[in-house]
């Protein structure tokens, strides 16, 4: 079976969104991966079809009910028993290229998108969900985060990138230890509005081109991402992980 992303959301209409375009969308059309989207509201049981309730302890906002989320997760797990279940939340493990590589190795993902203040903690505990964040900022819900996770994963599936350059060469790819930002790119014309393509790229010497690209990647990383640079240059031997 193709790698499957199964999204649980209160806003199913936003999918596939950008996942239906470009390389991810072409991969979806070719059946290289599949997307299924379930409306959490389908699992509401009361007359008002309510999915949320006020938080214990007071405070603003609403919390997604454990019974409703549980029913949605149980159904998704029955359909995909080997999939990894993920809850998108700013308190989760930050998404990085290594995590995307780990997730593509899973048999598929069930992605729970929260809204409002969050999800009742007990249902997260019961299902031992892995929590993933897409960055240190707060989105209005998990949907955009789920799209980011799925996009970062499906482009690693065989065939999805097509003839596009190897993912090894891009930022955080496995080239140069996986720690450098990508070098700049150029296409024709050789001179555009008075700006020339660097001579090193025009000479066609493979080794020279590779050395130039590495120097550029190093300079870019040193200037923009001192955190990555410290790991790459060996100043920080924790591999960038918090200790
Ligand atoms: N939901 C809201 N903000 C989020 C974030 N930064 N990452 C993942 N899920 C979220």
Coordinates of N, CA and C and ligand atoms in Angstrom, one line a residue:
X1 N 0.8 -1.2 0.0 CA 0.0 0.0 0.0 C 0.9 1.3 0.0
X2 N 0.4 2.3 -0.7 CA 1.2 3.5 -0.8 C 1.2 4.2 0.6
X3 N 2.3 5.0 0.8 CA 2.4 5.7 2.1 C 1.2 6.6 2.2
X4 N 0.5 6.6 3.4 CA -0.8 7.3 3.5 C -0.7 8.3 4.7
X5 N -1.2 9.5 4.4 CA -1.4 10.5 5.4 C -2.9 10.5 5.7
X6 N -3.3 10.3 6.9 CA -4.7 10.4 7.3 C -4.9 11.5 8.3
X7 N -5.5 12.6 7.8 CA -5.7 13.8 8.6 C -7.0 13.8 9.4
X8 N -7.0 14.1 10.7 CA -8.2 14.3 11.4 C -8.3 15.8 11.8
X9 N -9.4 16.4 11.3 CA -9.5 17.9 11.4 C -10.9 18.3 11.5
X10 N -11.1 19.5 12.0 CA -12.5 20.1 12.0 C -12.7 20.9 10.7
X11 N -11.7 21.0 9.9 CA -11.7 21.8 8.7 C -11.3 21.0 7.5
X12 N -12.0 19.9 7.2 CA -11.5 19.1 6.1 C -11.4 19.8 4.7
X13 N -12.2 20.9 4.6 CA -12.2 21.6 3.3 C -10.9 22.2 2.9
X14 N -10.0 22.4 3.9 CA -8.7 23.1 3.5 C -7.7 22.1 2.8
X15 N -8.1 20.8 2.9 CA -7.2 19.8 2.2 C -7.7 19.4 0.8
X16 N -6.9 19.1 -0.1 CA -5.4 18.9 0.0 C -4.7 20.3 -0.1
X17 N -5.3 21.4 -0.4 CA -4.6 22.7 -0.5 C -3.3 22.5 -1.3
X18 N -2.2 23.1 -0.7 CA -1.0 23.0 -1.5 C -0.5 21.6 -1.7
X19 N -0.9 20.7 -0.9 CA -0.5 19.3 -1.2 C -1.0 18.7 -2.5
X20 N -2.0 19.4 -3.1 CA -2.5 18.9 -4.3 C -1.8 19.5 -5.5
X21 N -0.9 20.4 -5.3 CA -0.2 21.1 -6.4 C 1.3 20.6 -6.5
X22 N 1.9 20.9 -7.6 CA 3.4 20.7 -7.8 C 3.7 19.2 -7.6
X23 N 4.9 19.0 -7.1 CA 5.4 17.6 -7.1 C 4.6 16.7 -6.1
X24 N 4.2 17.3 -5.0 CA 3.4 16.5 -4.0 C 2.1 16.1 -4.7
X25 N 1.5 17.1 -5.4 CA 0.2 16.8 -6.0 C 0.3 15.8 -7.2
X26 N 1.4 15.9 -7.9 CA 1.6 15.0 -9.0 C 1.8 13.6 -8.5
X27 N 2.5 13.5 -7.3 CA 2.7 12.2 -6.7 C 1.4 11.6 -6.2
X28 N 0.5 12.5 -5.7 CA -0.8 12.1 -5.2 C -1.6 11.5 -6.4
X29 N -1.6 12.2 -7.5 CA -2.3 11.8 -8.7 C -1.8 10.4 -9.2
X30 N -0.5 10.2 -9.1 CA 0.1 9.0 -9.6 C 0.0 7.8 -8.6
X31 N -0.6 8.1 -7.5 CA -0.7 7.1 -6.5 C 0.6 6.7 -5.7
X32 N 1.6 7.7 -5.7 CA 2.8 7.4 -5.0 C 2.6 7.6 -3.5
X33 N 1.5 8.3 -3.2 CA 1.1 8.4 -1.8 C -0.4 8.7 -1.8
X34 N -1.0 8.5 -0.6 CA -2.5 8.8 -0.6 C -2.8 9.7 0.6
X35 N -3.8 10.5 0.5 CA -4.3 11.4 1.5 C -5.7 11.1 1.8
X36 N -6.0 10.8 3.1 CA -7.4 10.7 3.5 C -7.7 11.7 4.6
X37 N -8.8 12.3 4.5 CA -9.1 13.4 5.5 C -10.5 13.1 6.1
X38 N -10.5 13.2 7.4 CA -11.7 12.9 8.2 C -12.1 14.1 9.0
X39 N -13.4 14.4 9.0 CA -14.0 15.5 9.8 C -14.2 15.0 11.2
X40 N -13.5 15.5 12.2 CA -13.7 15.1 13.6 C -15.1 15.2 14.0
X41 N -15.8 16.2 13.4 CA -17.2 16.4 13.8 C -18.1 15.2 13.5
X42 N -17.7 14.4 12.6 CA -18.5 13.1 12.3 C -18.6 12.2 13.5
X43 N -17.7 12.5 14.5 CA -17.7 11.6 15.7 C -18.4 12.2 16.9
X44 N -19.0 13.4 16.6 CA -19.8 14.0 17.7 C -21.0 13.2 17.9
X45 N -21.4 13.1 19.2 CA -22.6 12.2 19.5 C -23.8 12.9 19.9
X46 N -23.6 14.1 20.5 CA -24.8 14.7 21.0 C -25.6 15.5 20.0
X47 N -26.8 16.0 20.4 CA -27.7 16.6 19.5 C -27.1 17.8 18.7
X48 N -26.3 18.5 19.4 CA -25.7 19.8 18.9 C -24.4 19.5 18.1
X49 N -24.0 18.2 18.0 CA -22.8 17.8 17.3 C -21.6 18.6 17.9
X50 N -21.6 18.8 19.2 CA -20.5 19.6 19.8 C -19.2 18.7 19.9
X51 N -18.1 19.4 19.6 CA -16.8 18.7 19.7 C -15.9 19.2 20.8
X52 N -16.4 20.3 21.4 CA -15.5 21.0 22.4 C -16.3 21.4 23.6
X53 N -15.6 21.8 24.7 CA -16.2 22.1 25.9 C -15.3 23.1 26.6
X54 N -15.8 23.7 27.7 CA -15.0 24.7 28.4 C -13.9 24.0 29.3
X55 N -12.8 24.7 29.5 CA -11.7 24.1 30.2 C -11.9 24.0 31.7
X56 N -11.6 22.9 32.3 CA -11.5 22.8 33.8 C -10.5 23.8 34.3
X57 N -10.8 24.5 35.3 CA -9.9 25.5 35.9 C -10.1 26.8 35.3
X58 N -11.0 26.9 34.4 CA -11.4 28.2 33.8 C -10.4 28.7 32.8
X59 N -10.5 30.0 32.5 CA -9.6 30.5 31.4 C -10.4 30.5 30.1
X60 N -9.9 31.2 29.1 CA -10.6 31.4 27.9 C -10.5 30.1 27.0
X61 N -11.2 30.2 25.9 CA -11.1 29.1 24.9 C -11.8 27.9 25.2
X62 N -11.8 27.0 24.3 CA -12.5 25.7 24.4 C -11.5 24.6 24.1
X63 N -11.8 23.4 24.7 CA -11.0 22.2 24.6 C -11.7 21.1 23.9
X64 N -11.0 20.5 22.9 CA -11.6 19.4 22.2 C -11.9 18.2 23.2
X65 N -13.1 17.6 23.1 CA -13.5 16.6 24.0 C -12.8 15.3 23.8
X66 N -12.4 14.6 24.9 CA -11.7 13.4 24.7 C -12.5 12.3 24.0
X67 N -13.8 12.2 24.3 CA -14.6 11.1 23.7 C -14.7 11.2 22.1
X68 N -14.8 12.5 21.7 CA -14.9 12.7 20.2 C -13.6 12.4 19.5
X69 N -12.5 13.0 20.1 CA -11.2 12.7 19.5 C -10.8 11.3 19.6
X70 N -11.2 10.6 20.7 CA -10.9 9.2 20.8 C -11.5 8.4 19.7
X71 N -12.8 8.7 19.5 CA -13.6 7.9 18.4 C -12.9 8.1 17.1
X72 N -12.5 9.4 16.8 CA -11.8 9.6 15.5 C -10.5 8.9 15.4
X73 N -9.7 8.9 16.5 CA -8.4 8.2 16.5 C -8.6 6.7 16.4
X74 N -9.6 6.1 17.1 CA -9.8 4.7 17.0 C -10.2 4.2 15.6
X75 N -11.0 5.0 15.0 CA -11.4 4.7 13.6 C -10.2 4.7 12.6
X76 N -9.4 5.8 12.8 CA -8.2 6.0 11.9 C -7.2 4.8 12.1
X77 N -7.1 4.4 13.4 CA -6.1 3.4 13.7 C -6.6 2.0 13.2
X78 N -7.9 1.8 13.3 CA -8.4 0.5 12.7 C -8.1 0.5 11.2
X79 N -8.2 1.6 10.5 CA -8.0 1.6 9.1 C -6.5 1.5 8.7
X80 N -5.7 1.9 9.6 CA -4.2 1.9 9.4 C -3.5 1.6 10.7
X81 N -3.5 0.3 11.0 CA -3.0 -0.1 12.3 C -1.5 0.2 12.5
X82 N -0.7 0.2 11.4 CA 0.7 0.3 11.5 C 1.2 1.8 11.4
X83 N 0.2 2.7 11.2 CA 0.6 4.1 11.0 C 1.1 4.7 12.3
X84 N 1.9 5.8 12.2 CA 2.3 6.5 13.4 C 1.4 7.6 13.6
X85 N 0.9 7.8 14.9 CA -0.1 8.9 15.2 C 0.6 10.1 15.8
X86 N 0.3 11.2 15.2 CA 1.0 12.5 15.5 C 0.0 13.5 15.9
X87 N 0.3 14.3 16.9 CA -0.6 15.5 17.3 C 0.3 16.7 17.0
X88 N -0.3 17.6 16.2 CA 0.4 18.9 15.8 C 0.2 19.9 16.9
X89 N 1.2 20.4 17.5 CA 1.1 21.3 18.6 C 2.5 22.1 18.8
X90 N 2.4 23.4 19.2 CA 3.6 24.1 19.4 C 4.5 23.5 20.5
X91 N 4.0 22.7 21.3 CA 4.8 22.1 22.4 C 5.5 20.8 22.0
X92 N 5.3 20.4 20.7 CA 5.8 19.2 20.3 C 7.3 19.2 19.9
X93 N 7.8 18.1 19.4 CA 9.2 18.0 19.0 C 9.3 18.8 17.7
X94 N 10.3 19.8 17.6 CA 10.4 20.6 16.4 C 10.7 19.7 15.2
X95 N 10.0 20.0 14.1 CA 10.2 19.3 12.8 C 11.5 19.7 12.3
X96 N 12.3 18.7 11.8 CA 13.6 19.0 11.1 C 13.7 17.9 10.1
X97 N 14.7 18.0 9.3 CA 14.9 17.1 8.1 C 15.1 15.6 8.7
X98 N 15.8 15.5 9.8 CA 15.9 14.1 10.3 C 14.6 13.5 10.7
X99 N 13.7 14.3 11.3 CA 12.4 13.8 11.7 C 11.6 13.5 10.4
X100 N 11.6 14.3 9.4 CA 10.9 14.0 8.1 C 11.4 12.7 7.6
X101 N 12.7 12.4 7.6 CA 13.3 11.1 7.2 C 12.8 10.0 8.0
X102 N 12.6 10.2 9.3 CA 12.1 9.1 10.2 C 10.7 8.9 9.9
X103 N 9.9 9.9 9.6 CA 8.5 9.7 9.4 C 8.2 9.1 8.0
X104 N 9.1 9.3 7.0 CA 8.8 8.6 5.7 C 9.1 7.1 5.9
X105 N 9.9 6.7 6.9 CA 10.1 5.3 7.1 C 9.0 4.6 7.8
X106 N 8.1 5.4 8.4 CA 6.9 4.8 9.1 C 5.9 4.4 8.0
X107 N 5.0 3.5 8.3 CA 4.1 3.0 7.3 C 3.1 4.0 6.8
X108 N 3.0 5.1 7.5 CA 2.0 6.2 7.2 C 1.8 7.0 8.4
X109 N 1.1 8.0 8.3 CA 0.8 8.9 9.4 C -0.6 9.2 9.7
X110 N -1.0 9.2 10.9 CA -2.3 9.8 11.3 C -2.0 11.1 12.0
X111 N -2.6 12.2 11.4 CA -2.2 13.5 11.9 C -3.5 14.2 12.6
X112 N -3.4 14.4 13.9 CA -4.5 15.0 14.6 C -4.3 16.5 14.7
X113 N -5.2 17.3 14.1 CA -5.1 18.7 14.1 C -6.0 19.3 15.2
X114 N -5.4 20.0 16.1 CA -6.1 20.7 17.2 C -6.6 22.0 16.7
X115 N -7.6 22.5 17.4 CA -8.1 23.9 17.3 C -8.5 24.4 18.7
X116 N -8.9 25.6 18.8 CA -9.2 26.1 20.1 C -8.0 26.1 21.0
X117 N -8.3 25.9 22.3 CA -7.1 25.9 23.2 C -6.3 24.6 23.1
X118 N -6.9 23.5 22.7 CA -6.2 22.3 22.6 C -7.1 21.1 22.7
X119 N -6.5 20.0 23.1 CA -7.2 18.7 23.1 C -7.1 18.2 24.6
X120 N -8.1 17.6 25.1 CA -8.1 17.0 26.4 C -6.8 16.1 26.5
X121 N -6.0 16.3 27.6 CA -4.7 15.7 27.7 C -4.9 14.1 27.8
X122 N -6.0 13.7 28.3 CA -6.1 12.2 28.6 C -6.2 11.4 27.3
X123 N -6.8 12.0 26.3 CA -6.8 11.2 25.0 C -5.5 11.2 24.3
X124 N -4.7 12.3 24.5 CA -3.3 12.3 24.0 C -2.5 11.2 24.7
X125 N -2.7 11.1 26.0 CA -2.0 10.1 26.8 C -2.4 8.7 26.4
X126 N -3.7 8.4 26.3 CA -4.2 7.1 26.0 C -3.6 6.6 24.6
X127 N -3.5 7.5 23.7 CA -3.0 7.0 22.3 C -1.5 7.2 22.2
X128 N -0.9 7.7 23.2 CA 0.6 7.9 23.2 C 1.0 8.6 21.9
X129 N 0.3 9.7 21.6 CA 0.6 10.4 20.4 C 2.0 11.1 20.4
X130 N 2.7 11.0 19.3 CA 3.9 11.8 19.2 C 3.5 13.2 18.9
X131 N 4.1 14.2 19.6 CA 3.8 15.6 19.4 C 4.8 16.3 18.5
X132 N 4.4 17.0 17.5 CA 5.3 17.6 16.6 C 4.9 19.1 16.4
X133 N 5.9 20.0 16.4 CA 5.7 21.4 16.2 C 6.4 21.8 14.9
X134 N 5.9 22.8 14.2 CA 6.6 23.2 13.0 C 7.3 24.6 13.3
X135 N 7.4 25.0 14.5 CA 8.2 26.2 14.8 C 7.7 26.9 16.0
X136 N 8.5 27.8 16.5 CA 8.2 28.5 17.8 C 7.3 29.7 17.5
X137 N 6.1 29.4 17.1 CA 5.0 30.4 16.9 C 3.7 29.7 17.0
X138 N 2.6 30.4 17.2 CA 1.3 29.7 17.4 C 0.5 30.0 16.2
X139 N 0.0 28.9 15.5 CA -0.9 28.9 14.4 C -2.3 28.8 15.0
X140 N -3.3 29.1 14.1 CA -4.7 29.0 14.6 C -5.2 27.6 14.8
X141 N -4.4 26.7 14.2 CA -4.8 25.3 14.3 C -3.7 24.4 13.7
X142 N -3.9 23.1 13.8 CA -2.9 22.2 13.3 C -2.9 21.9 11.8
X143 N -3.8 22.5 11.1 CA -4.0 22.1 9.7 C -2.7 22.5 8.9
X144 N -2.3 23.8 9.0 CA -1.1 24.2 8.2 C 0.1 23.4 8.7
X145 N 0.2 23.1 9.9 CA 1.3 22.4 10.4 C 1.3 21.0 9.8
X146 N 0.1 20.4 9.8 CA 0.0 19.0 9.2 C 0.4 19.0 7.7
X147 N 0.1 20.1 7.0 CA 0.5 20.2 5.6 C 2.0 20.3 5.5
X148 N 2.6 21.1 6.4 CA 4.1 21.2 6.4 C 4.7 19.9 6.6
X149 N 4.2 19.1 7.6 CA 4.8 17.8 7.9 C 4.7 16.9 6.7
X150 N 3.4 16.8 6.2 CA 3.2 15.9 5.1 C 4.0 16.3 3.8
X151 N 4.1 17.6 3.5 CA 4.9 18.0 2.4 C 6.4 17.6 2.6
X152 N 6.9 17.8 3.8 CA 8.3 17.5 4.0 C 8.6 16.0 3.9
X153 N 7.6 15.2 4.2 CA 7.8 13.8 4.1 C 7.6 13.2 2.7
X154 N 6.5 13.6 2.1 CA 6.1 12.9 0.8 C 7.2 13.2 -0.3
X155 N 7.9 14.4 -0.2 CA 8.9 14.7 -1.2 C 10.1 13.7 -1.1
X156 N 10.2 13.0 0.0 CA 11.2 12.1 0.2 C 10.9 10.7 -0.3
X157 N 9.6 10.5 -0.7 CA 9.2 9.2 -1.2 C 9.8 8.9 -2.6
X158 N 10.2 7.7 -2.9 CA 10.7 7.4 -4.2 C 9.8 7.9 -5.3
X159 N 10.3 8.6 -6.3 CA 9.5 9.0 -7.4 C 8.8 10.3 -7.3
X160 N 8.6 10.9 -6.1 CA 7.9 12.1 -6.0 C 8.7 13.3 -6.5
X161 N 10.0 13.3 -6.3 CA 10.8 14.4 -6.8 C 11.0 14.3 -8.3
X162 N 10.7 13.2 -8.9 CA 10.9 13.1 -10.3 C 12.4 13.4 -10.7
X163 N 12.6 14.2 -11.7 CA 13.9 14.6 -12.2 C 14.5 15.8 -11.4
X164 N 13.8 16.3 -10.4 CA 14.3 17.4 -9.7 C 15.6 17.0 -9.0
X165 N 16.4 18.0 -8.7 CA 17.8 17.7 -8.1 C 17.6 16.8 -6.9
X166 N 18.7 16.0 -6.7 CA 18.7 15.1 -5.5 C 18.5 15.9 -4.2
X167 N 17.6 15.3 -3.3 CA 17.4 16.0 -2.1 C 18.7 16.1 -1.3
X168 N 19.7 15.3 -1.7 CA 21.0 15.3 -1.0 C 21.7 16.7 -1.0
X169 N 21.5 17.4 -2.1 CA 22.2 18.7 -2.4 C 21.5 19.9 -1.7
X170 N 20.3 19.7 -1.2 CA 19.6 20.9 -0.7 C 19.9 21.1 0.7
X171 N 19.4 22.3 1.3 CA 19.6 22.6 2.7 C 19.2 21.4 3.5
X172 N 20.0 21.0 4.5 CA 19.7 19.9 5.4 C 19.6 18.5 4.7
X173 N 20.0 18.5 3.4 CA 20.1 17.2 2.8 C 21.3 16.4 3.3
X174 N 21.5 15.2 2.8 CA 22.6 14.5 3.5 C 24.0 14.9 3.0
X175 N 24.0 15.8 1.9 CA 25.3 16.3 1.5 C 26.0 17.2 2.5
X176 N 27.3 17.3 2.6 CA 28.0 18.2 3.5 C 27.5 17.9 4.9
X177 N 27.3 16.7 5.3 CA 26.9 16.4 6.7 C 25.5 16.8 7.0
X178 N 24.7 17.2 6.1 CA 23.3 17.6 6.4 C 23.1 18.8 7.2
X179 N 24.2 19.6 7.3 CA 24.1 20.7 8.3 C 24.2 22.1 7.6
X180 N 24.4 22.1 6.3 CA 24.7 23.4 5.6 C 23.4 23.9 4.9
X181 N 23.2 25.2 4.8 CA 22.2 25.7 4.0 C 22.6 25.6 2.5
X182 N 21.7 25.6 1.7 CA 22.0 25.4 0.3 C 22.8 26.5 -0.4
X183 N 23.6 26.2 -1.4 CA 24.3 27.2 -2.2 C 23.4 27.9 -3.1
X184 N 23.7 29.1 -3.6 CA 22.8 29.8 -4.6 C 22.7 29.1 -5.9
X185 N 21.7 29.4 -6.7 CA 21.5 28.8 -8.0 C 21.4 29.8 -9.0
X186 N 21.7 29.5 -10.3 CA 21.7 30.4 -11.4 C 21.2 29.7 -12.6
X187 N 20.5 30.4 -13.5 CA 20.2 29.8 -14.9 C 20.5 30.9 -15.9
X188 N 20.2 30.6 -17.2 CA 20.6 31.6 -18.2 C 19.7 32.9 -18.1
X189 N 20.1 34.0 -18.6 CA 21.3 34.3 -19.3 C 22.5 34.4 -18.4
X190 N 23.7 34.3 -19.0 CA 25.0 34.4 -18.2 C 25.1 35.8 -17.5
X191 N 24.6 36.8 -18.2 CA 24.6 38.2 -17.6 C 23.2 38.7 -17.7
X192 N 22.7 39.1 -16.5 CA 21.3 39.5 -16.4 C 21.3 40.9 -15.7
X193 N 20.8 41.9 -16.4 CA 20.7 43.3 -15.8 C 22.1 43.6 -15.2
X194 N 23.1 43.3 -15.9 CA 24.5 43.6 -15.4 C 25.1 42.7 -14.4
X195 N 24.3 41.7 -14.0 CA 24.8 40.8 -12.9 C 25.2 39.5 -13.6
X196 N 26.5 39.1 -13.4 CA 27.0 37.9 -14.1 C 26.9 36.6 -13.2
X197 N 26.7 35.5 -13.8 CA 26.8 34.2 -13.1 C 28.2 34.0 -12.7
X198 N 28.5 33.6 -11.5 CA 29.9 33.4 -11.1 C 30.7 32.5 -12.1
X199 N 31.9 33.0 -12.4 CA 32.7 32.3 -13.4 C 32.9 30.8 -13.1
X200 N 33.1 30.5 -11.8 CA 33.3 29.1 -11.4 C 32.3 28.1 -12.0
X201 N 31.0 28.7 -12.1 CA 29.9 27.8 -12.5 C 29.9 27.7 -14.0
X202 N 30.6 28.6 -14.7 CA 30.5 28.6 -16.2 C 31.6 27.8 -16.8
X203 N 32.7 27.5 -16.0 CA 33.8 26.8 -16.6 C 33.6 25.3 -16.8
X204 N 32.6 24.7 -16.0 CA 32.3 23.3 -16.2 C 33.3 22.3 -15.6
X205 N 34.1 22.8 -14.7 CA 35.0 21.8 -14.0 C 34.2 21.3 -12.8
X206 N 34.0 20.0 -12.8 CA 33.1 19.4 -11.8 C 33.6 19.7 -10.4
X207 N 34.9 19.4 -10.2 CA 35.4 19.5 -8.8 C 35.4 21.0 -8.4
X208 N 35.7 21.9 -9.3 CA 35.8 23.3 -9.0 C 34.3 23.8 -8.6
X209 N 33.4 23.3 -9.4 CA 32.0 23.7 -9.1 C 31.6 23.2 -7.7
X210 N 31.9 22.0 -7.4 CA 31.5 21.4 -6.1 C 32.2 22.2 -5.0
X211 N 33.5 22.6 -5.2 CA 34.2 23.3 -4.2 C 33.6 24.7 -4.0
X212 N 33.2 25.3 -5.1 CA 32.6 26.7 -5.0 C 31.3 26.6 -4.3
X213 N 30.5 25.6 -4.6 CA 29.2 25.4 -4.0 C 29.3 25.2 -2.4
X214 N 30.3 24.4 -2.1 CA 30.5 24.1 -0.7 C 30.9 25.4 0.0
X215 N 31.9 26.2 -0.6 CA 32.3 27.5 0.0 C 31.1 28.4 0.2
X216 N 30.2 28.5 -0.8 CA 29.0 29.3 -0.7 C 28.1 28.9 0.4
X217 N 27.9 27.5 0.5 CA 27.0 27.0 1.5 C 27.6 27.2 2.9
X218 N 28.9 27.1 3.0 CA 29.5 27.4 4.3 C 29.4 28.9 4.7
X219 N 29.6 29.8 3.8 CA 29.5 31.2 4.1 C 28.1 31.6 4.5
X220 N 27.1 31.0 3.7 CA 25.7 31.3 4.0 C 25.3 30.8 5.4
X221 N 25.8 29.6 5.7 CA 25.4 29.0 7.0 C 26.1 29.8 8.1
X222 N 27.3 30.1 7.9 CA 28.0 30.9 9.0 C 27.4 32.2 9.3
X223 N 26.9 32.9 8.2 CA 26.3 34.2 8.3 C 24.9 34.1 8.9
X224 N 24.1 33.1 8.5 CA 22.7 33.1 8.8 C 22.3 32.2 9.9
X225 N 23.1 31.1 10.1 CA 22.7 30.1 11.1 C 23.9 29.7 11.9
X226 N 24.3 30.6 12.8 CA 25.4 30.3 13.7 C 25.2 29.0 14.5
X227 N 24.0 28.7 14.8 CA 23.7 27.4 15.5 C 24.1 26.2 14.7
X228 N 23.8 26.2 13.4 CA 24.2 25.1 12.6 C 25.7 25.1 12.3
X229 N 26.2 26.3 12.2 CA 27.7 26.4 11.9 C 28.5 25.9 13.0
X230 N 28.1 26.1 14.3 CA 28.9 25.6 15.4 C 28.9 24.1 15.4
X231 N 27.9 23.4 15.0 CA 27.9 22.0 14.9 C 28.7 21.5 13.7
X232 N 28.5 22.1 12.6 CA 29.3 21.7 11.3 C 30.8 21.9 11.5
X233 N 31.2 23.0 12.2 CA 32.6 23.3 12.3 C 33.2 22.6 13.5
X234 N 32.4 21.9 14.2 CA 32.9 21.1 15.3 C 33.0 21.8 16.6
X235 N 32.6 23.1 16.7 CA 32.7 23.9 17.9 C 31.7 23.3 18.9
X236 N 30.6 22.7 18.4 CA 29.5 22.2 19.2 C 29.4 20.7 18.9
X237 N 29.8 19.9 19.8 CA 29.9 18.4 19.5 C 28.6 17.7 20.0
X238 N 27.5 18.5 20.3 CA 26.3 17.8 20.7 C 25.5 17.4 19.5
X239 N 26.0 17.7 18.3 CA 25.2 17.4 17.1 C 24.0 18.3 17.0
X240 N 24.0 19.4 17.7 CA 22.8 20.3 17.6 C 21.7 19.9 18.5
X241 N 21.8 18.8 19.2 CA 20.7 18.3 20.0 C 20.9 19.0 21.4
X242 N 19.8 19.2 22.0 CA 19.9 19.8 23.4 C 20.3 18.6 24.3
X243 N 21.2 19.0 25.3 CA 21.7 17.9 26.1 C 20.9 18.0 27.5
Ligands
LIG1 N1 -0.7 24.3 16.1 C1 -0.6 25.6 16.4 N2 0.6 26.1 16.3 C2 1.4 25.0 15.9 C3 2.8 24.8 15.6 N3 3.7 25.9 15.7 N4 3.2 23.6 15.3 C4 2.4 22.6 15.2 N5 1.1 22.7 15.5 C5 0.6 23.9 15.8

